Tab-separated table of C-alpha atoms in Angstrom:
chain	number	residue	atom	x	y	z
D	1	MET	CA	1.912	-57.443	9.234
D	2	GLY	CA	2.978	-59.215	12.417
D	3	LYS	CA	5.011	-57.436	14.973
D	4	LYS	CA	8.727	-57.973	14.783
D	5	LYS	CA	10.221	-59.633	17.803
D	6	ALA	CA	12.453	-57.357	19.804
D	7	CYS	CA	16.095	-58.358	19.411
D	8	ALA	CA	17.876	-59.048	22.679
D	9	LYS	CA	20.775	-56.740	23.228
D	10	LYS	CA	24.116	-58.491	23.435
D	11	ASP	CA	25.895	-57.969	26.709
D	12	PRO	CA	29.558	-57.094	25.951
D	13	LYS	CA	30.524	-58.444	29.372
D	14	ASN	CA	29.108	-61.867	28.540
D	15	LYS	CA	30.897	-61.806	25.216
D	16	GLY	CA	34.195	-61.021	26.922
D	17	ALA	CA	33.667	-63.708	29.549
D	18	LYS	CA	32.908	-66.270	26.847
D	19	HIS	CA	36.067	-65.277	24.951
D	20	ASP	CA	38.183	-65.565	28.091
D	21	SER	CA	36.683	-68.952	28.855
D	22	GLN	CA	37.444	-70.211	25.353
D	23	LYS	CA	40.964	-68.837	25.606
D	24	ARG	CA	41.569	-70.662	28.865
D	25	GLU	CA	40.145	-73.853	27.397
D	26	ARG	CA	42.528	-73.687	24.454
D	27	ALA	CA	45.512	-73.125	26.732
D	28	ARG	CA	44.332	-75.833	29.105
D	29	ALA	CA	43.993	-78.329	26.270
D	30	LEU	CA	47.472	-77.423	25.044
D	31	PHE	CA	49.048	-78.010	28.439
D	32	LEU	CA	47.069	-81.024	29.558
D	33	GLY	CA	47.648	-82.858	26.336
D	34	GLY	CA	50.397	-84.881	27.962
D	35	GLU	CA	52.067	-82.029	29.866
D	36	THR	CA	52.537	-82.086	33.633
D	37	GLY	CA	54.192	-78.718	34.116
D	38	PRO	CA	53.210	-76.326	36.925
D	39	TRP	CA	51.224	-74.088	34.594
D	40	ALA	CA	49.097	-77.024	33.481
D	41	LYS	CA	48.146	-77.660	37.095
D	42	LYS	CA	47.411	-73.991	37.743
D	43	LEU	CA	45.321	-73.817	34.603
D	44	ALA	CA	43.330	-76.901	35.531
D	45	GLU	CA	42.755	-75.725	39.100
D	46	ALA	CA	41.625	-72.262	37.989
D	47	HIS	CA	39.289	-73.755	35.371
D	48	ASP	CA	37.769	-76.297	37.772
D	49	ALA	CA	37.349	-73.695	40.525
D	50	GLU	CA	35.583	-71.328	38.134
D	51	ALA	CA	33.292	-74.083	36.894
D	52	SER	CA	32.412	-75.032	40.472
D	53	ASP	CA	31.698	-71.430	41.427
D	54	SER	CA	29.488	-70.970	38.375
D	55	ALA	CA	27.441	-74.038	39.274
D	56	HIS	CA	26.827	-73.130	42.937
D	57	ALA	CA	26.847	-69.335	43.107
D	58	PRO	CA	23.465	-67.532	42.894
D	59	ARG	CA	22.816	-65.363	39.853
D	60	GLY	CA	24.267	-61.900	40.123
D	61	ALA	CA	26.390	-62.820	43.138
D	62	ASP	CA	29.792	-61.218	43.327
D	63	ARG	CA	32.610	-63.695	42.923
D	64	ALA	CA	36.309	-63.312	43.602
D	65	PRO	CA	38.373	-63.148	40.419
D	66	ALA	CA	39.834	-66.445	39.271
D	67	VAL	CA	43.453	-67.193	40.100
D	68	SER	CA	45.800	-66.237	37.279
D	69	PRO	CA	46.337	-69.417	35.237
D	70	GLY	CA	49.939	-68.560	34.346
D	71	PRO	CA	51.414	-67.721	30.949
D	72	ASP	CA	49.079	-68.090	27.980
D	73	TYR	CA	50.642	-70.188	25.216
D	74	SER	CA	47.428	-70.635	23.224
D	75	ALA	CA	48.444	-68.197	20.474
D	76	PRO	CA	50.861	-69.728	17.940
D	77	THR	CA	54.382	-68.340	17.874
D	78	SER	CA	55.902	-66.527	14.915
D	79	ILE	CA	59.454	-67.063	16.187
D	80	ASP	CA	61.700	-69.235	14.030
D	81	ILE	CA	64.860	-70.130	15.942
D	82	VAL	CA	66.445	-71.879	12.959
D	83	ALA	CA	65.871	-69.108	10.421
D	84	ASP	CA	66.806	-66.166	12.658
D	85	PRO	CA	70.639	-65.913	12.791
D	86	VAL	CA	70.724	-64.305	16.249
D	87	LEU	CA	68.332	-66.807	17.823
D	88	HIS	CA	70.115	-69.670	16.089
D	89	ALA	CA	73.463	-68.528	17.507
D	90	LEU	CA	71.894	-68.232	20.954
D	91	SER	CA	70.384	-71.698	20.828
D	92	THR	CA	73.470	-73.453	19.436
D	93	ARG	CA	76.169	-71.765	21.552
D	94	ARG	CA	78.273	-74.206	23.550
D	95	SER	CA	81.194	-73.852	25.943
D	96	ILE	CA	84.254	-75.628	24.544
D	97	SER	CA	86.755	-76.778	27.134
D	98	LYS	CA	89.498	-77.707	24.628
D	99	VAL	CA	89.901	-75.027	21.967
D	100	GLY	CA	92.384	-75.056	19.107
D	101	PRO	CA	95.560	-72.915	18.829
D	102	GLU	CA	94.238	-70.343	16.322
D	103	THR	CA	92.857	-67.147	17.891
D	104	PRO	CA	91.288	-63.867	16.784
D	105	ASN	CA	93.803	-61.056	16.476
D	106	ASP	CA	93.635	-57.919	18.602
D	107	ALA	CA	91.889	-55.952	15.842
D	108	ASP	CA	89.148	-58.600	15.745
D	109	LEU	CA	88.820	-58.421	19.521
D	110	ARG	CA	88.467	-54.658	19.316
D	111	GLU	CA	85.521	-54.940	16.914
D	112	ILE	CA	83.851	-57.637	19.016
D	113	ILE	CA	84.195	-55.479	22.140
D	114	ARG	CA	82.702	-52.586	20.185
D	115	ALA	CA	79.689	-54.742	19.287
D	116	ILE	CA	78.996	-56.000	22.806
D	117	SER	CA	78.958	-52.470	24.221
D	118	SER	CA	75.234	-52.542	23.361
D	119	VAL	CA	74.629	-54.538	26.563
D	120	ALA	CA	71.848	-53.181	28.806
D	121	ASP	CA	73.652	-50.599	30.926
D	122	HIS	CA	71.762	-48.335	33.340
D	123	LYS	CA	72.985	-44.732	32.915
D	124	GLY	CA	75.572	-45.880	30.351
D	125	LEU	CA	78.306	-46.310	32.985
D	126	ARG	CA	80.239	-49.003	31.049
D	127	PRO	CA	81.280	-50.697	34.314
D	128	TRP	CA	83.601	-53.332	32.864
D	129	ARG	CA	86.961	-53.812	31.169
D	130	PHE	CA	88.888	-56.671	29.559
D	131	LEU	CA	92.563	-57.639	29.851
D	132	ILE	CA	94.235	-59.508	26.967
D	133	ILE	CA	96.449	-62.351	28.203
D	134	ARG	CA	98.768	-64.059	25.706
D	135	GLY	CA	102.187	-65.714	25.674
D	136	ASP	CA	104.232	-65.521	28.880
D	137	ASP	CA	101.499	-63.510	30.615
D	138	ARG	CA	99.703	-66.830	30.957
D	139	LEU	CA	102.673	-68.118	32.969
D	140	ARG	CA	102.422	-65.080	35.246
D	141	LEU	CA	98.769	-65.894	35.803
D	142	GLY	CA	99.700	-69.472	36.674
D	143	GLU	CA	102.248	-68.230	39.206
D	144	ALA	CA	99.691	-65.919	40.815
D	145	LEU	CA	97.194	-68.783	41.069
D	146	ASP	CA	99.876	-70.991	42.675
D	147	GLN	CA	100.745	-68.269	45.194
D	148	ALA	CA	97.080	-67.852	46.086
D	149	ALA	CA	96.692	-71.601	46.565
D	150	GLY	CA	99.974	-72.018	48.459
D	151	GLU	CA	101.189	-74.363	45.720
D	152	ARG	CA	104.932	-75.036	45.449
D	153	ARG	CA	106.155	-76.691	42.282
D	154	ARG	CA	109.416	-78.364	41.376
D	155	PRO	CA	111.974	-76.410	39.332
D	156	GLY	CA	110.827	-76.191	35.733
D	157	GLU	CA	107.209	-77.094	36.505
D	158	VAL	CA	104.469	-74.571	35.773
D	159	ASN	CA	100.757	-74.270	36.354
D	160	GLU	CA	99.357	-75.466	33.044
D	161	LYS	CA	95.764	-74.353	33.575
D	162	PRO	CA	96.223	-70.932	31.930
D	163	LEU	CA	97.977	-72.688	29.023
D	164	ARG	CA	94.809	-74.458	27.882
D	165	ALA	CA	94.296	-71.686	25.318
D	166	GLU	CA	96.635	-69.346	23.452
D	167	LEU	CA	94.393	-66.375	24.269
D	168	LEU	CA	92.641	-65.473	27.511
D	169	LEU	CA	90.471	-62.426	28.154
D	170	ALA	CA	90.026	-61.438	31.783
D	171	LEU	CA	86.732	-59.696	32.541
D	172	VAL	CA	86.857	-57.059	35.288
D	173	SER	CA	83.707	-55.535	36.728
D	174	SER	CA	84.438	-51.867	37.513
D	175	PRO	CA	81.534	-50.166	39.314
D	176	ARG	CA	81.269	-46.373	38.938
D	177	PRO	CA	79.911	-44.172	41.729
D	178	ASN	CA	76.298	-43.338	40.898
D	179	PRO	CA	73.449	-42.784	43.378
D	180	LYS	CA	70.881	-44.298	40.997
D	181	VAL	CA	72.770	-47.437	40.000
D	182	PRO	CA	73.700	-49.781	42.868
D	183	GLU	CA	76.913	-51.749	42.736
D	184	TRP	CA	75.174	-55.122	42.321
D	185	GLU	CA	73.442	-53.838	39.184
D	186	GLN	CA	76.759	-52.796	37.675
D	187	HIS	CA	78.223	-56.232	38.383
D	188	ALA	CA	75.194	-57.694	36.573
D	189	THR	CA	75.905	-55.430	33.606
D	190	ALA	CA	79.528	-56.620	33.493
D	191	ALA	CA	78.341	-60.235	33.543
D	192	GLY	CA	75.966	-59.384	30.684
D	193	ALA	CA	78.919	-58.046	28.687
D	194	GLY	CA	80.674	-61.351	29.320
D	195	HIS	CA	77.756	-63.370	28.005
D	196	LEU	CA	77.518	-61.176	24.910
D	197	LEU	CA	81.254	-61.674	24.380
D	198	GLU	CA	80.780	-65.446	24.361
D	199	LEU	CA	77.912	-65.174	21.897
D	200	ALA	CA	79.747	-62.748	19.603
D	201	LEU	CA	82.848	-64.951	19.494
D	202	TRP	CA	80.741	-68.042	18.833
D	203	GLN	CA	78.893	-66.310	15.985
D	204	ALA	CA	82.281	-65.248	14.558
D	205	GLY	CA	83.402	-68.884	14.526
D	206	TRP	CA	85.504	-69.047	17.700
D	207	GLY	CA	85.298	-71.454	20.612
D	208	VAL	CA	85.105	-70.068	24.149
D	209	MET	CA	85.153	-71.352	27.717
D	210	TRP	CA	84.374	-68.943	30.581
D	211	ARG	CA	86.345	-70.078	33.628
D	212	SER	CA	86.531	-68.583	37.111
D	213	GLY	CA	87.145	-70.422	40.378
D	214	THR	CA	87.529	-69.689	44.076
D	215	LEU	CA	90.933	-68.017	43.596
D	216	ALA	CA	89.794	-65.462	41.030
D	217	ASN	CA	89.691	-62.667	43.611
D	218	ALA	CA	92.498	-63.837	45.890
D	219	PRO	CA	94.912	-60.971	46.736
D	220	GLU	CA	97.729	-62.365	44.572
D	221	VAL	CA	95.463	-62.712	41.538
D	222	ARG	CA	93.843	-59.316	42.055
D	223	ARG	CA	97.285	-57.710	42.265
D	224	LEU	CA	98.333	-59.253	38.935
D	225	HIS	CA	95.214	-57.835	37.246
D	226	ARG	CA	95.675	-54.420	38.900
D	227	LEU	CA	92.196	-54.411	40.424
D	228	GLY	CA	90.862	-51.441	42.351
D	229	LYS	CA	89.306	-52.021	45.767
D	230	ASP	CA	85.735	-51.993	44.370
D	231	GLU	CA	86.497	-54.087	41.288
D	232	LEU	CA	85.796	-57.781	40.839
D	233	LEU	CA	87.512	-60.259	38.550
D	234	MET	CA	84.639	-62.123	36.851
D	235	GLY	CA	86.878	-64.815	35.370
D	236	TRP	CA	88.732	-65.553	32.141
D	237	PHE	CA	87.519	-66.396	28.655
D	238	TYR	CA	89.665	-69.109	27.076
D	239	ILE	CA	89.431	-68.465	23.325
D	240	GLY	CA	90.558	-70.473	20.312
D	241	SER	CA	89.475	-72.270	17.180
D	242	VAL	CA	86.743	-74.912	17.254
D	243	PRO	CA	88.188	-78.387	16.563
D	244	GLU	CA	86.667	-80.099	13.527
D	245	SER	CA	85.848	-83.148	15.625
D	246	TYR	CA	83.744	-80.946	17.883
D	247	ARG	CA	81.977	-79.309	14.918
D	248	ASP	CA	81.110	-82.743	13.590
D	249	ARG	CA	79.808	-83.888	16.963
D	250	LEU	CA	77.783	-80.700	17.358
D	251	SER	CA	76.163	-81.129	13.930
D	252	ARG	CA	74.925	-84.565	15.013
D	253	SER	CA	73.862	-83.517	18.498
D	254	THR	CA	70.252	-84.157	19.501
D	255	ARG	CA	70.481	-82.601	22.959
D	256	PRO	CA	67.301	-80.573	23.472
D	257	LEU	CA	67.186	-77.128	25.004
D	258	PRO	CA	65.676	-76.999	28.513
D	259	ASP	CA	61.921	-76.648	28.897
D	260	PRO	CA	61.248	-72.882	29.146
D	261	GLU	CA	58.307	-73.457	31.500
D	262	GLN	CA	60.689	-73.703	34.428
D	263	PHE	CA	61.801	-70.096	33.851
D	264	LEU	CA	58.357	-68.511	33.360
D	265	ASP	CA	55.570	-67.438	35.697
D	266	THR	CA	53.155	-64.557	36.186
D	267	LEU	CA	52.302	-62.313	39.120
């Protein structure tokens, strides 16, 4: 019988390098198929540089690792924005400048506030609070805004800006002393609670507009909201029903979401 030929041992390193190369090629093809985003350019440059190095470098020579090509989008996604109720609410949420007169009652607000307390909160400090503003309290807010702006109105005239909704919620960021949680991080947590509030109200069927402005932390306005010296007024949520005309327009909207590439990178 003839001698069997010795089988060449497979080098796991070569196998891994081949897999990585194929992976980069798939991602590169995905991006360069009409895309001109920054990751497409990075991917092309890294691929071309590696190909050039492979052609000119002697065998066995040490080479510097290739530049990171950026996020890898070659694997298909399993995320379904339309089918997932949370993702669908996130993607369809809109700020509504002109809400209707119907509003959630205080019991509804209490449950919504309970739900949004799940916001990421380092050390569980809960550094925020909300103030309910209805009825004539909106007129008091208008007066405070006028005082802060030095605005003098004729008898009987009022500042109508706070009257654009029957219900306003003021968001106050209230940092707590903690050596491990800086003040800026607690303000970020309060802002996160505000964004969750918008989303929760939208999912519950209510329209919302988060308004602030340069006078939000003027002394007269801070005094009305009884702010402590370390607190910040993050603005007001104008809350009401969603007009049917707006619902109809939204159902026919074709406005795309922004390209996520602009928000993503790697180290």
